[in-house]
């Protein structure tokens, strides 16, 4: 599976509707970790890039766990992409914060590079239509109400 940034009207799900990312095809000299967002077509995806050494990431995990508990039944899927070079550190972090979120390991940073992640954590909110609608750089607990409003907007769309 390969991610390509393309025209601003392409969708994650089909490559035909509105969005920014296309799955499939070839991307020279870059093997991507397993991440098939097309499996979540029709759902809202909270795609979070994180690292074990990131203090704001420690704060964001309880928030994401709460979102999963509150909105999972409404069509929210949370996928956490870890960028640590050591999976042992990532797993220790997950045990410490008590998380059971779905995790994709991106130890070589290929997914982070493709999504142009520059801050830890970075979260992308992807609408049911496959478009990346909101991007959060860093985690700021004082902005949780604004994050929740954005998420509600996406969940309310059918």
Short mmCIF file of the C-alpha atoms (twelve columns), coordinates in Angstrom:
data_MODEL
# 
_entry.id   MODEL 
# 
loop_
_atom_site.group_PDB 
_atom_site.id 
_atom_site.type_symbol 
_atom_site.label_atom_id 
_atom_site.label_alt_id 
_atom_site.label_comp_id 
_atom_site.label_asym_id 
_atom_site.label_seq_id 
_atom_site.Cartn_x 
_atom_site.Cartn_y 
_atom_site.Cartn_z 
_atom_site.pdbx_PDB_model_num 
ATOM 1   C CA . UNK A 1   0.000   0.000  0.000  1 
ATOM 2   C CA . UNK A 2   1.249   3.442  -0.835 1 
ATOM 3   C CA . UNK A 3   0.149   6.937  0.051  1 
ATOM 4   C CA . UNK A 4   0.539   9.752  -2.454 1 
ATOM 5   C CA . UNK A 5   -0.265  13.381 -2.010 1 
ATOM 6   C CA . UNK A 6   -2.124  14.456 -5.117 1 
ATOM 7   C CA . UNK A 7   -4.682  16.918 -6.267 1 
ATOM 8   C CA . UNK A 8   -6.774  18.577 -3.535 1 
ATOM 9   C CA . UNK A 9   -9.979  16.894 -4.737 1 
ATOM 10  C CA . UNK A 10  -8.924  13.261 -4.246 1 
ATOM 11  C CA . UNK A 11  -10.254 11.015 -1.521 1 
ATOM 12  C CA . UNK A 12  -8.522  8.588  0.777  1 
ATOM 13  C CA . UNK A 13  -11.267 6.054  0.117  1 
ATOM 14  C CA . UNK A 14  -11.605 6.063  -3.653 1 
ATOM 15  C CA . UNK A 15  -9.218  8.560  -5.183 1 
ATOM 16  C CA . UNK A 16  -12.217 10.118 -6.935 1 
ATOM 17  C CA . UNK A 17  -14.098 12.366 -4.517 1 
ATOM 18  C CA . UNK A 18  -12.835 15.149 -2.252 1 
ATOM 19  C CA . UNK A 19  -9.706  14.782 -0.142 1 
ATOM 20  C CA . UNK A 20  -5.936  14.827 -0.278 1 
ATOM 21  C CA . UNK A 21  -4.512  11.323 -0.172 1 
ATOM 22  C CA . UNK A 22  -4.627  8.399  -2.555 1 
ATOM 23  C CA . UNK A 23  -3.898  4.781  -1.671 1 
ATOM 24  C CA . UNK A 24  -2.400  2.399  -4.176 1 
ATOM 25  C CA . UNK A 25  0.080   2.618  -7.001 1 
ATOM 26  C CA . UNK A 26  3.833   2.760  -6.597 1 
ATOM 27  C CA . UNK A 27  6.036   5.052  -4.583 1 
ATOM 28  C CA . UNK A 28  9.713   4.602  -5.505 1 
ATOM 29  C CA . UNK A 29  12.099  3.333  -2.829 1 
ATOM 30  C CA . UNK A 30  9.644   3.725  0.055  1 
ATOM 31  C CA . UNK A 31  7.839   0.825  1.690  1 
ATOM 32  C CA . UNK A 32  4.943   1.933  3.863  1 
ATOM 33  C CA . UNK A 33  3.919   0.325  7.145  1 
ATOM 34  C CA . UNK A 34  0.556   -1.402 7.020  1 
ATOM 35  C CA . UNK A 35  -2.135  1.256  7.141  1 
ATOM 36  C CA . UNK A 36  -5.295  0.688  5.145  1 
ATOM 37  C CA . UNK A 37  -7.620  3.579  5.872  1 
ATOM 38  C CA . UNK A 38  -9.981  2.386  3.144  1 
ATOM 39  C CA . UNK A 39  -11.211 -0.178 5.686  1 
ATOM 40  C CA . UNK A 40  -12.805 2.774  7.517  1 
ATOM 41  C CA . UNK A 41  -14.733 4.183  4.557  1 
ATOM 42  C CA . UNK A 42  -17.837 5.956  5.803  1 
ATOM 43  C CA . UNK A 43  -16.406 6.486  9.272  1 
ATOM 44  C CA . UNK A 44  -14.668 9.472  10.835 1 
ATOM 45  C CA . UNK A 45  -10.988 8.727  11.408 1 
ATOM 46  C CA . UNK A 46  -8.833  10.394 14.039 1 
ATOM 47  C CA . UNK A 47  -5.309  9.615  12.803 1 
ATOM 48  C CA . UNK A 48  -2.775  10.474 15.495 1 
ATOM 49  C CA . UNK A 49  1.020   10.459 15.102 1 
ATOM 50  C CA . UNK A 50  2.845   10.084 18.428 1 
ATOM 51  C CA . UNK A 51  6.118   9.073  20.100 1 
ATOM 52  C CA . UNK A 52  6.994   7.665  23.517 1 
ATOM 53  C CA . UNK A 53  9.317   10.575 24.322 1 
ATOM 54  C CA . UNK A 54  6.599   13.173 23.664 1 
ATOM 55  C CA . UNK A 55  5.139   14.697 26.835 1 
ATOM 56  C CA . UNK A 56  2.061   16.175 25.089 1 
ATOM 57  C CA . UNK A 57  1.420   12.674 23.682 1 
ATOM 58  C CA . UNK A 58  1.010   11.420 27.255 1 
ATOM 59  C CA . UNK A 59  -1.692  14.028 27.706 1 
ATOM 60  C CA . UNK A 60  -3.405  13.206 24.411 1 
ATOM 61  C CA . UNK A 61  -3.893  9.488  25.048 1 
ATOM 62  C CA . UNK A 62  -6.481  9.856  27.838 1 
ATOM 63  C CA . UNK A 63  -8.282  12.346 25.588 1 
ATOM 64  C CA . UNK A 64  -8.306  9.888  22.671 1 
ATOM 65  C CA . UNK A 65  -9.436  7.034  24.930 1 
ATOM 66  C CA . UNK A 66  -12.324 9.231  26.068 1 
ATOM 67  C CA . UNK A 67  -13.220 10.049 22.451 1 
ATOM 68  C CA . UNK A 68  -13.220 6.350  21.589 1 
ATOM 69  C CA . UNK A 69  -15.541 5.564  24.518 1 
ATOM 70  C CA . UNK A 70  -17.910 8.458  23.753 1 
ATOM 71  C CA . UNK A 71  -18.021 8.391  19.950 1 
ATOM 72  C CA . UNK A 72  -16.941 4.918  18.814 1 
ATOM 73  C CA . UNK A 73  -20.563 3.857  18.472 1 
ATOM 74  C CA . UNK A 74  -21.210 6.958  16.326 1 
ATOM 75  C CA . UNK A 75  -18.643 6.005  13.687 1 
ATOM 76  C CA . UNK A 76  -15.365 7.345  15.092 1 
ATOM 77  C CA . UNK A 77  -12.223 5.271  14.562 1 
ATOM 78  C CA . UNK A 78  -8.945  6.231  16.207 1 
ATOM 79  C CA . UNK A 79  -5.677  5.029  14.716 1 
ATOM 80  C CA . UNK A 80  -2.466  5.910  16.557 1 
ATOM 81  C CA . UNK A 81  0.717   5.881  14.467 1 
ATOM 82  C CA . UNK A 82  3.874   5.483  16.537 1 
ATOM 83  C CA . UNK A 83  7.129   6.898  15.154 1 
ATOM 84  C CA . UNK A 84  9.569   5.512  17.739 1 
ATOM 85  C CA . UNK A 85  12.609  3.653  16.444 1 
ATOM 86  C CA . UNK A 86  12.128  1.149  19.277 1 
ATOM 87  C CA . UNK A 87  8.864   -0.755 19.452 1 
ATOM 88  C CA . UNK A 88  9.755   -1.745 23.030 1 
ATOM 89  C CA . UNK A 89  9.631   1.934  24.054 1 
ATOM 90  C CA . UNK A 90  6.340   2.403  22.257 1 
ATOM 91  C CA . UNK A 91  4.832   -0.665 23.941 1 
ATOM 92  C CA . UNK A 92  6.102   0.486  27.359 1 
ATOM 93  C CA . UNK A 93  4.458   3.874  26.753 1 
ATOM 94  C CA . UNK A 94  1.150   2.205  25.860 1 
ATOM 95  C CA . UNK A 95  1.272   0.096  29.035 1 
ATOM 96  C CA . UNK A 96  2.104   3.186  31.117 1 
ATOM 97  C CA . UNK A 97  -0.813  5.223  29.750 1 
ATOM 98  C CA . UNK A 98  -3.135  2.192  29.764 1 
ATOM 99  C CA . UNK A 99  -4.136  2.461  26.119 1 
ATOM 100 C CA . UNK A 100 -5.802  -0.118 23.925 1 
ATOM 101 C CA . UNK A 101 -6.069  2.075  20.823 1 
ATOM 102 C CA . UNK A 102 -5.266  0.563  17.424 1 
ATOM 103 C CA . UNK A 103 -1.579  1.258  16.748 1 
ATOM 104 C CA . UNK A 104 0.456   1.235  13.553 1 
ATOM 105 C CA . UNK A 105 4.238   1.240  14.020 1 
ATOM 106 C CA . UNK A 106 6.147   3.603  11.707 1 
ATOM 107 C CA . UNK A 107 9.703   3.217  13.017 1 
ATOM 108 C CA . UNK A 108 11.278  4.493  9.804  1 
ATOM 109 C CA . UNK A 109 8.973   7.525  9.660  1 
ATOM 110 C CA . UNK A 110 7.656   6.842  6.157  1 
ATOM 111 C CA . UNK A 111 3.999   7.461  7.038  1 
ATOM 112 C CA . UNK A 112 4.869   10.542 9.065  1 
ATOM 113 C CA . UNK A 113 6.859   11.828 6.123  1 
ATOM 114 C CA . UNK A 114 4.029   11.212 3.693  1 
ATOM 115 C CA . UNK A 115 1.524   12.998 5.925  1 
ATOM 116 C CA . UNK A 116 4.040   15.840 6.374  1 
ATOM 117 C CA . UNK A 117 4.091   15.456 10.160 1 
ATOM 118 C CA . UNK A 118 6.397   18.006 11.762 1 
ATOM 119 C CA . UNK A 119 5.155   18.120 15.365 1 
ATOM 120 C CA . UNK A 120 4.435   15.515 18.041 1 
ATOM 121 C CA . UNK A 121 1.686   14.699 18.347 1 
ATOM 122 C CA . UNK A 122 -0.039  15.552 15.081 1 
ATOM 123 C CA . UNK A 123 -3.640  14.509 14.580 1 
ATOM 124 C CA . UNK A 124 -5.580  14.445 11.335 1 
ATOM 125 C CA . UNK A 125 -9.374  14.348 11.410 1 
ATOM 126 C CA . UNK A 126 -10.658 12.610 8.306  1 
ATOM 127 C CA . UNK A 127 -14.328 12.919 7.387  1 
ATOM 128 C CA . UNK A 128 -16.625 10.121 6.295  1 
ATOM 129 C CA . UNK A 129 -15.923 11.223 2.714  1 
ATOM 130 C CA . UNK A 130 -12.189 10.535 3.088  1 
ATOM 131 C CA . UNK A 131 -11.054 14.169 3.158  1 
ATOM 132 C CA . UNK A 132 -8.571  15.382 5.740  1 
ATOM 133 C CA . UNK A 133 -10.679 18.122 7.292  1 
ATOM 134 C CA . UNK A 134 -8.713  19.255 10.336 1 
ATOM 135 C CA . UNK A 135 -5.088  18.999 11.426 1 
ATOM 136 C CA . UNK A 136 -3.906  19.524 15.001 1 
ATOM 137 C CA . UNK A 137 -0.212  20.120 15.584 1 
ATOM 138 C CA . UNK A 138 0.655   19.347 19.164 1 
ATOM 139 C CA . UNK A 139 -1.929  18.608 21.823 1 
ATOM 140 C CA . UNK A 140 -3.343  21.538 23.772 1 
ATOM 141 C CA . UNK A 141 -5.800  20.451 26.500 1 
ATOM 142 C CA . UNK A 142 -7.187  23.979 26.700 1 
ATOM 143 C CA . UNK A 143 -8.380  23.551 23.093 1 
ATOM 144 C CA . UNK A 144 -10.266 20.298 23.769 1 
ATOM 145 C CA . UNK A 145 -13.642 22.029 23.333 1 
ATOM 146 C CA . UNK A 146 -12.619 23.237 19.863 1 
ATOM 147 C CA . UNK A 147 -11.324 19.753 18.973 1 
ATOM 148 C CA . UNK A 148 -14.617 18.253 20.165 1 
ATOM 149 C CA . UNK A 149 -16.625 20.749 18.084 1 
ATOM 150 C CA . UNK A 150 -14.669 19.772 14.958 1 
ATOM 151 C CA . UNK A 151 -15.196 16.107 15.689 1 
ATOM 152 C CA . UNK A 152 -18.934 16.609 16.281 1 
ATOM 153 C CA . UNK A 153 -19.184 18.455 12.974 1 
ATOM 154 C CA . UNK A 154 -17.657 15.478 11.151 1 
ATOM 155 C CA . UNK A 155 -19.729 12.887 13.024 1 
ATOM 156 C CA . UNK A 156 -22.939 14.774 12.234 1 
ATOM 157 C CA . UNK A 157 -22.240 14.636 8.495  1 
ATOM 158 C CA . UNK A 158 -23.847 11.644 6.774  1 
# 
